[in-house]
mmCIF file of C-alpha atoms in Angstrom:
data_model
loop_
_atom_site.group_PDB
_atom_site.id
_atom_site.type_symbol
_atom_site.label_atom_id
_atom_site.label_comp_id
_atom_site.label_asym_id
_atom_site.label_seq_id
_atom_site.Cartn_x
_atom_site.Cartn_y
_atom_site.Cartn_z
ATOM 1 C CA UNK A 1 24.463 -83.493 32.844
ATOM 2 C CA UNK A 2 21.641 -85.714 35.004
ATOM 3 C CA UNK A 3 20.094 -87.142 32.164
ATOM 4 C CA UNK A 4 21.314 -90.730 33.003
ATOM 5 C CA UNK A 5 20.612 -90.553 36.323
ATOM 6 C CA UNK A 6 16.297 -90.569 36.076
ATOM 7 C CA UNK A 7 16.599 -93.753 33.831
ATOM 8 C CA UNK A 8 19.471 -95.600 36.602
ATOM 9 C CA UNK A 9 16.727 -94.894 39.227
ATOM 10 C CA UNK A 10 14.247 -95.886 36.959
ATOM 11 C CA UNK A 11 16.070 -99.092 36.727
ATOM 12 C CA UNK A 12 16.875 -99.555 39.486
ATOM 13 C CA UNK A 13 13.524 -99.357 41.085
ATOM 14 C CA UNK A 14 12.750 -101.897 38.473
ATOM 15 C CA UNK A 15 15.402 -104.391 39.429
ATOM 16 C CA UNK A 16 14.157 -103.977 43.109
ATOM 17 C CA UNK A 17 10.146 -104.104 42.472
ATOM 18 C CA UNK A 18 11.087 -107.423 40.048
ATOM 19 C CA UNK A 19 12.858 -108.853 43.521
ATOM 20 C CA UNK A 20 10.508 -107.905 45.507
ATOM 21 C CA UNK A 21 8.157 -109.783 43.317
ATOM 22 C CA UNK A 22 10.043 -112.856 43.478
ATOM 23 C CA UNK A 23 10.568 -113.018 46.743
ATOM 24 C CA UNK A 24 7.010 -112.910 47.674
ATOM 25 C CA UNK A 25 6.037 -115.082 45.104
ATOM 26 C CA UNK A 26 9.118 -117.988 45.786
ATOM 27 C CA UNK A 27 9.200 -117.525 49.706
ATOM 28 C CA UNK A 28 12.890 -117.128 48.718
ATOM 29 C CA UNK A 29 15.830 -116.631 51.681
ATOM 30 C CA UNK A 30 15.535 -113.095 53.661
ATOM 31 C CA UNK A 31 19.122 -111.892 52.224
ATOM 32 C CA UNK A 32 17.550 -112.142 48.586
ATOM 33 C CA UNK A 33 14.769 -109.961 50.313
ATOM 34 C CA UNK A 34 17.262 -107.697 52.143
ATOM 35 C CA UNK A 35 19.082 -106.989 48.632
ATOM 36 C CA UNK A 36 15.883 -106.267 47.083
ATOM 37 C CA UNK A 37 14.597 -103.756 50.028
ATOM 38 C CA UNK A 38 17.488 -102.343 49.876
ATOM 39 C CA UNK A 39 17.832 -101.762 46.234
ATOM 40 C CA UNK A 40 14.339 -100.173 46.297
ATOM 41 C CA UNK A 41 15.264 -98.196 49.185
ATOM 42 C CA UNK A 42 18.332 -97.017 47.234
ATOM 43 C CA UNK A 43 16.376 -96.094 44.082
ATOM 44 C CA UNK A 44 13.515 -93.625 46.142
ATOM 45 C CA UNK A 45 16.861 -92.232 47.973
ATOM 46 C CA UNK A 46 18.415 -91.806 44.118
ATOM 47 C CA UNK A 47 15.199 -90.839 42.600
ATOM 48 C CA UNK A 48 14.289 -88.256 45.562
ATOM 49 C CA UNK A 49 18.110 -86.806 44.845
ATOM 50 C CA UNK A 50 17.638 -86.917 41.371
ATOM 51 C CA UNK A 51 14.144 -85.164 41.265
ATOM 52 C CA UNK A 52 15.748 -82.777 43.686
ATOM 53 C CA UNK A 53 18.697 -82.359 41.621
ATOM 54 C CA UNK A 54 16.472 -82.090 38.385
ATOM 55 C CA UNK A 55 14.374 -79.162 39.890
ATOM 56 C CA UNK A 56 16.636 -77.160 41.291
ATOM 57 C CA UNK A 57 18.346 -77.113 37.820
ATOM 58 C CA UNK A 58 15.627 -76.746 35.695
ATOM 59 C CA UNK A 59 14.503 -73.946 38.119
ATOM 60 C CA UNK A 60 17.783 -72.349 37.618
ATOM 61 C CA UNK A 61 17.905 -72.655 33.997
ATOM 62 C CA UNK A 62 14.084 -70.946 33.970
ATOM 63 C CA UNK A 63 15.479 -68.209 36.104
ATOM 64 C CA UNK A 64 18.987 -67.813 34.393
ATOM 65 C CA UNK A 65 16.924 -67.765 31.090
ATOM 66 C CA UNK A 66 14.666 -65.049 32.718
ATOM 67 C CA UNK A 67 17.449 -62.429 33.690
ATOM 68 C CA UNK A 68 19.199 -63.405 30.788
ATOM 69 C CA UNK A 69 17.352 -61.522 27.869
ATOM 70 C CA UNK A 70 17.627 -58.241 30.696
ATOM 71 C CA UNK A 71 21.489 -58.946 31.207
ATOM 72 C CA UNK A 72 21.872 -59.128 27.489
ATOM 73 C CA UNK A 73 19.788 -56.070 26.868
ATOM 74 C CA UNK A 74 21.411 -53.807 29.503
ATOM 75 C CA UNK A 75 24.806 -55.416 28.557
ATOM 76 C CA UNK A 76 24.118 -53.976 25.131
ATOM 77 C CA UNK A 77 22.690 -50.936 25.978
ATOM 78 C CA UNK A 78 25.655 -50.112 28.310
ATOM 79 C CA UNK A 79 27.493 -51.275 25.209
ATOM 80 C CA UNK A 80 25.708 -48.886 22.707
ATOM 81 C CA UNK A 81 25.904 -46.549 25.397
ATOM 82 C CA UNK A 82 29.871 -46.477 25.284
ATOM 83 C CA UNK A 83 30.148 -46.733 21.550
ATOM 84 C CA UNK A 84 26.804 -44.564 20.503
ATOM 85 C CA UNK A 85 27.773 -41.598 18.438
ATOM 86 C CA UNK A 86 26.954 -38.703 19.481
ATOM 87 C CA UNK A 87 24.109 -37.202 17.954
ATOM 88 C CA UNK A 88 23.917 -33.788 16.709
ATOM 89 C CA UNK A 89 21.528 -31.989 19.234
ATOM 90 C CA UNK A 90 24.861 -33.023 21.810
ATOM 91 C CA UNK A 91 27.517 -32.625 19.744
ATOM 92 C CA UNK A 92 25.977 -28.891 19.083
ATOM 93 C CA UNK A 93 26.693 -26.441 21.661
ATOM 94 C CA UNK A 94 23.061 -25.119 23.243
ATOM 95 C CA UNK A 95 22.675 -21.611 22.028
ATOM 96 C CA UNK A 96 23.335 -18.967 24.825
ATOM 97 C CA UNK A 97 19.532 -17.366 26.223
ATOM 98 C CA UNK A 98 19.087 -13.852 25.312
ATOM 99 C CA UNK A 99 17.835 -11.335 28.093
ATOM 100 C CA UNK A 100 16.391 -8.902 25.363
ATOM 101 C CA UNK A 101 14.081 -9.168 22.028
ATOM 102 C CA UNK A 102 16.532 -10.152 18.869
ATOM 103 C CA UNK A 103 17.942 -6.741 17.850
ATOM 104 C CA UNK A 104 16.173 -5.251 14.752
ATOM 105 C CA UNK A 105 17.477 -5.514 11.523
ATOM 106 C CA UNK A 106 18.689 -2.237 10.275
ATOM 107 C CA UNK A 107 16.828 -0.804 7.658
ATOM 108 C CA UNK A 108 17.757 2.109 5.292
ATOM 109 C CA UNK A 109 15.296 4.486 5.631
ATOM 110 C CA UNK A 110 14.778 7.744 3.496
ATOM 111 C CA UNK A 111 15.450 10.458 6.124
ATOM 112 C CA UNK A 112 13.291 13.639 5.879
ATOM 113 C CA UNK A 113 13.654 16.037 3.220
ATOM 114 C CA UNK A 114 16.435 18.501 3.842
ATOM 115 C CA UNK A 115 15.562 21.995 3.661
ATOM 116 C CA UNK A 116 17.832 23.878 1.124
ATOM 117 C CA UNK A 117 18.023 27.517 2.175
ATOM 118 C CA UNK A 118 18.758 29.590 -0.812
ATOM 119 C CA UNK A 119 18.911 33.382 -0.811
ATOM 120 C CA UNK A 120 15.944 34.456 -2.873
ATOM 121 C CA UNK A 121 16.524 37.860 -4.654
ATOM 122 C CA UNK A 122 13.788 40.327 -3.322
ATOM 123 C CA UNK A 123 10.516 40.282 -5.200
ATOM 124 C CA UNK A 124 10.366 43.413 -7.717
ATOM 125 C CA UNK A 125 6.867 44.711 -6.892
ATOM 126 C CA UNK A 126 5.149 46.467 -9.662
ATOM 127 C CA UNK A 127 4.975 49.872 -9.684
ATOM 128 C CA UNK A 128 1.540 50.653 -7.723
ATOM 129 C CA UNK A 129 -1.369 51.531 -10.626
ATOM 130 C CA UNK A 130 -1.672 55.844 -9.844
ATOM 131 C CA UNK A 131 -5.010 56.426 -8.963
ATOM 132 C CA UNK A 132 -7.329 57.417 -11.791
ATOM 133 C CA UNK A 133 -6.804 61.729 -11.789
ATOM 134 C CA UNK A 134 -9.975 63.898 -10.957
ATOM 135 C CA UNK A 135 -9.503 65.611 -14.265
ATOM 136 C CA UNK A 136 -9.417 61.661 -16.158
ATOM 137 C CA UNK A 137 -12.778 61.413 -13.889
ATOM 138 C CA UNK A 138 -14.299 64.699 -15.096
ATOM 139 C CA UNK A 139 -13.398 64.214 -18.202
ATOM 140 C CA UNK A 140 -15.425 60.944 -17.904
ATOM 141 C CA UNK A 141 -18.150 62.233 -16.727
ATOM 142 C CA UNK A 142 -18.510 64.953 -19.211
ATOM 143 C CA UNK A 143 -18.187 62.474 -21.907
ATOM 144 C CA UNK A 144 -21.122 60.328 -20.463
ATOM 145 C CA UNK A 145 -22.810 63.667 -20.494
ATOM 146 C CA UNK A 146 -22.461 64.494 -24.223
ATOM 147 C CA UNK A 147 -23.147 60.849 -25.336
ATOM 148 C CA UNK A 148 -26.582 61.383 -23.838
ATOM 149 C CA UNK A 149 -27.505 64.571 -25.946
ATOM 150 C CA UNK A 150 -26.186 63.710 -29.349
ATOM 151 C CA UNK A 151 -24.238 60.598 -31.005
ATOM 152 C CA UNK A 152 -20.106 61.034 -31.561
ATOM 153 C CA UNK A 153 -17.888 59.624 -33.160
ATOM 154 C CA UNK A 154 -14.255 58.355 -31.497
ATOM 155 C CA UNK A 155 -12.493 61.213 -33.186
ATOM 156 C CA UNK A 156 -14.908 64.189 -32.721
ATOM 157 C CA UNK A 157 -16.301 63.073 -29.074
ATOM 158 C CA UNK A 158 -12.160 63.482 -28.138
ATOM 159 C CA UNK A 159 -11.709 66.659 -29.762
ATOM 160 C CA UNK A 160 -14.861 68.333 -28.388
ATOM 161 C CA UNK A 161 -13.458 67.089 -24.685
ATOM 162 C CA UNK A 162 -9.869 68.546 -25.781
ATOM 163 C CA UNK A 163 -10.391 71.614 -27.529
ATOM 164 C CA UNK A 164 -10.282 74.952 -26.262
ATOM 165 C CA UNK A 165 -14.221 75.304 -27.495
ATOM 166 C CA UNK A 166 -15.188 72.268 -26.000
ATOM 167 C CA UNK A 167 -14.439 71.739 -22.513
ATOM 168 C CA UNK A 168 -10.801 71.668 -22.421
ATOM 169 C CA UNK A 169 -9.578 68.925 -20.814
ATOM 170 C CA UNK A 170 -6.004 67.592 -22.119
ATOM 171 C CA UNK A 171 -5.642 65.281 -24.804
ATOM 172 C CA UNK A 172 -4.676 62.385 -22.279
ATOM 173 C CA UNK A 173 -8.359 63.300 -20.260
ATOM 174 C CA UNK A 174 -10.300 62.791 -23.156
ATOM 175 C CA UNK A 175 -8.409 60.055 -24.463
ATOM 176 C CA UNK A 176 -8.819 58.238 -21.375
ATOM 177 C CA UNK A 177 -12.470 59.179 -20.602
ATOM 178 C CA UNK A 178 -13.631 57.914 -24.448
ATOM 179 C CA UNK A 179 -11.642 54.706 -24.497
ATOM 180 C CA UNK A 180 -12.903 53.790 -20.989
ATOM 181 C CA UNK A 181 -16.206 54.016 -21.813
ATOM 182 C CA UNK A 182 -16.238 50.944 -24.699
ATOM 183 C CA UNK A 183 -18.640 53.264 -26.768
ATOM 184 C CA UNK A 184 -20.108 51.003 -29.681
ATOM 185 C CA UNK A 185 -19.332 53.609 -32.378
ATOM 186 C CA UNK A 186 -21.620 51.700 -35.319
ATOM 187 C CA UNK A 187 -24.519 52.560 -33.343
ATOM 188 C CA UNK A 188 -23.451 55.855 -32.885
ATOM 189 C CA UNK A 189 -23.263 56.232 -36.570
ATOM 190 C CA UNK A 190 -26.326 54.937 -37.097
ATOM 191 C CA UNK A 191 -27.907 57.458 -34.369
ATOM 192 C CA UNK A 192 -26.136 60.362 -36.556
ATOM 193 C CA UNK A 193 -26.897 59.412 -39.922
ATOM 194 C CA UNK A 194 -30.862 59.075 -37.982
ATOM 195 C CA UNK A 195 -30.366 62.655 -36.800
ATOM 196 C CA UNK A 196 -29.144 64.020 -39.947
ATOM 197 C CA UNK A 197 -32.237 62.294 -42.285
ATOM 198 C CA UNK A 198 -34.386 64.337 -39.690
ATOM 199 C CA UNK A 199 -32.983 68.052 -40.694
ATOM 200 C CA UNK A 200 -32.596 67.495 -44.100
ATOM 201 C CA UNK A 201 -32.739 65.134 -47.489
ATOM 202 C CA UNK A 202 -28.908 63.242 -47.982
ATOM 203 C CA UNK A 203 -27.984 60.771 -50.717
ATOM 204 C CA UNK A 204 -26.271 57.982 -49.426
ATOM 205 C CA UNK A 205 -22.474 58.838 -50.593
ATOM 206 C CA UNK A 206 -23.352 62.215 -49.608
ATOM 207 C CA UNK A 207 -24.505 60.903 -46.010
ATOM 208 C CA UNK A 208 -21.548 58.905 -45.983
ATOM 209 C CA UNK A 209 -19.050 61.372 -47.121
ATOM 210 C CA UNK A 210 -20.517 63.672 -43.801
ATOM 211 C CA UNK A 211 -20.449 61.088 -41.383
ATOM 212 C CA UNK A 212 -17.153 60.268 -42.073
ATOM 213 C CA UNK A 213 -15.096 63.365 -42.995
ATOM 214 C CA UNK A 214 -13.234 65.187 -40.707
ATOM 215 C CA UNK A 215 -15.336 68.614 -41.125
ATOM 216 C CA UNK A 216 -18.006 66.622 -40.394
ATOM 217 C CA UNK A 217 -18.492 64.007 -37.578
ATOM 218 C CA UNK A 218 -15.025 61.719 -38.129
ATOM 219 C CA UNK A 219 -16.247 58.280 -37.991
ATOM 220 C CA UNK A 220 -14.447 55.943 -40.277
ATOM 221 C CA UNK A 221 -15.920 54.784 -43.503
ATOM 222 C CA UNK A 222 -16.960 51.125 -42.522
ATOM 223 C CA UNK A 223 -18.802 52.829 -39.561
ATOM 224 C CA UNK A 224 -20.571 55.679 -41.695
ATOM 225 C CA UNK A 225 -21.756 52.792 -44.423
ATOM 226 C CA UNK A 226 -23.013 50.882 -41.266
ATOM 227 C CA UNK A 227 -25.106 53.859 -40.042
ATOM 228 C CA UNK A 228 -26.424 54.751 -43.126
ATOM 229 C CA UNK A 229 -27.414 51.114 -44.260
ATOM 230 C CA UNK A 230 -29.117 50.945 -40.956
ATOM 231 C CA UNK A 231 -30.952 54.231 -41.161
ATOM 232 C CA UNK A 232 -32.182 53.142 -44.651
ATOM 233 C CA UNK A 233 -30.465 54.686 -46.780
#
């Protein structure tokens, strides 16, 4: 708005330096001096007001142009402020603090084994084994006995335990006693058919035919070939 003013000082002060000049230099009249003292006087008075003027409004503008840029900037932060959406951390309600550990998800667990209790029928124990008889024991015994003096066969060593010229014993006794013995009966052939090619001369069917026939010592045929075959016959 003061822009003239500088360059009307300016000329001024020239229009009063140019008097001044001409004054001195013509000896002119004191009023023509007067005018031109005064119009200097008048342009350092305008030029002082003007500078004056000039600073204090360039000063201004500095400063106004200084808070401006942090008006402007709160201005529009208050702005975006008022306007801002709301973001989603504040538009979502905080969750509420727990006093406790998160609860546990449940899980399905197999639960122990349930006991079934089912009425078991009573065991049927065995009838208890009897105890071997003294006369099965004897009749053991006696058996052992005779198999050491001579060789028998199955047949005859039961019937000389069970008859009434042997030693007696019941049929069951001597049953018992042979079979629990496990008796290898070929070998007791072959001890026979030894025994009987000691007494006296035999053909081999004839040996045979004694060793297994019932008048004589009752083994069975496959047995009485074995114990003659053996005995060399």
């Amino acid at each position: 708005m003061f822009s003239w003013v500088p360059v009307l000082g300016l000329l001024v002060g020239l229009v009063a330096i140019v008097l001044s000049a001409v004054t001195l230099a013509k000896m002119m009249s004191k009023a023509t001096s007067a005018i031109g003292l005064g119009l200097g006087i008048a342009a350092l008075i305008i030029n002082v007001i003007v500078t004056a003027a000039f600073g204090s409004a360039v000063s201004g503008h500095v400063n106004a142009s200084a808070t401006e840029p942090a008006t402007t900037i709160e201005a529009a932060r208050q702005a975006g402020g008022a306007t801002e959406t709301p973001t989603a951390d504040a538009a979502t309600p905080a969750a509420a603090p727990t006093t406790g550990p998160p609860p546990a998800t449940p899980t399905t667990e197999a639960g122990p084994p349930v006991v079934q209790h089912t009425t078991k029928a009573p065991a049927t124990k065995a009838p208890a084994t009897n105890a071997v008889s003294v006369e099965k024991q004897n009749a053991v015994r006696s058996a052992q006995s005779y198999l050491e003096l001579m060789a028998f066969s199955r047949k005859g060593l039961i019937r000389q335990l069970s008859s009434d010229a042997g030693e007696g014993y019941t049929l069951e006794a001597a049953t018992y006693a042979v079979d629990s013995l496990h008796i290898d009966f070929n070998e007791q052939a072959y001890r026979s058919a030894k025994s009987y090619l000691e007494l006296m001369a035999f053909s081999r069917a004839g040996l045979i035919q004694q060793l297994e026939s019932d008048a004589g010592e009752g083994f069975t045929h496959s047995q009485a070939v074995y114990g003659v075959t053996k005995a060399g016959l």
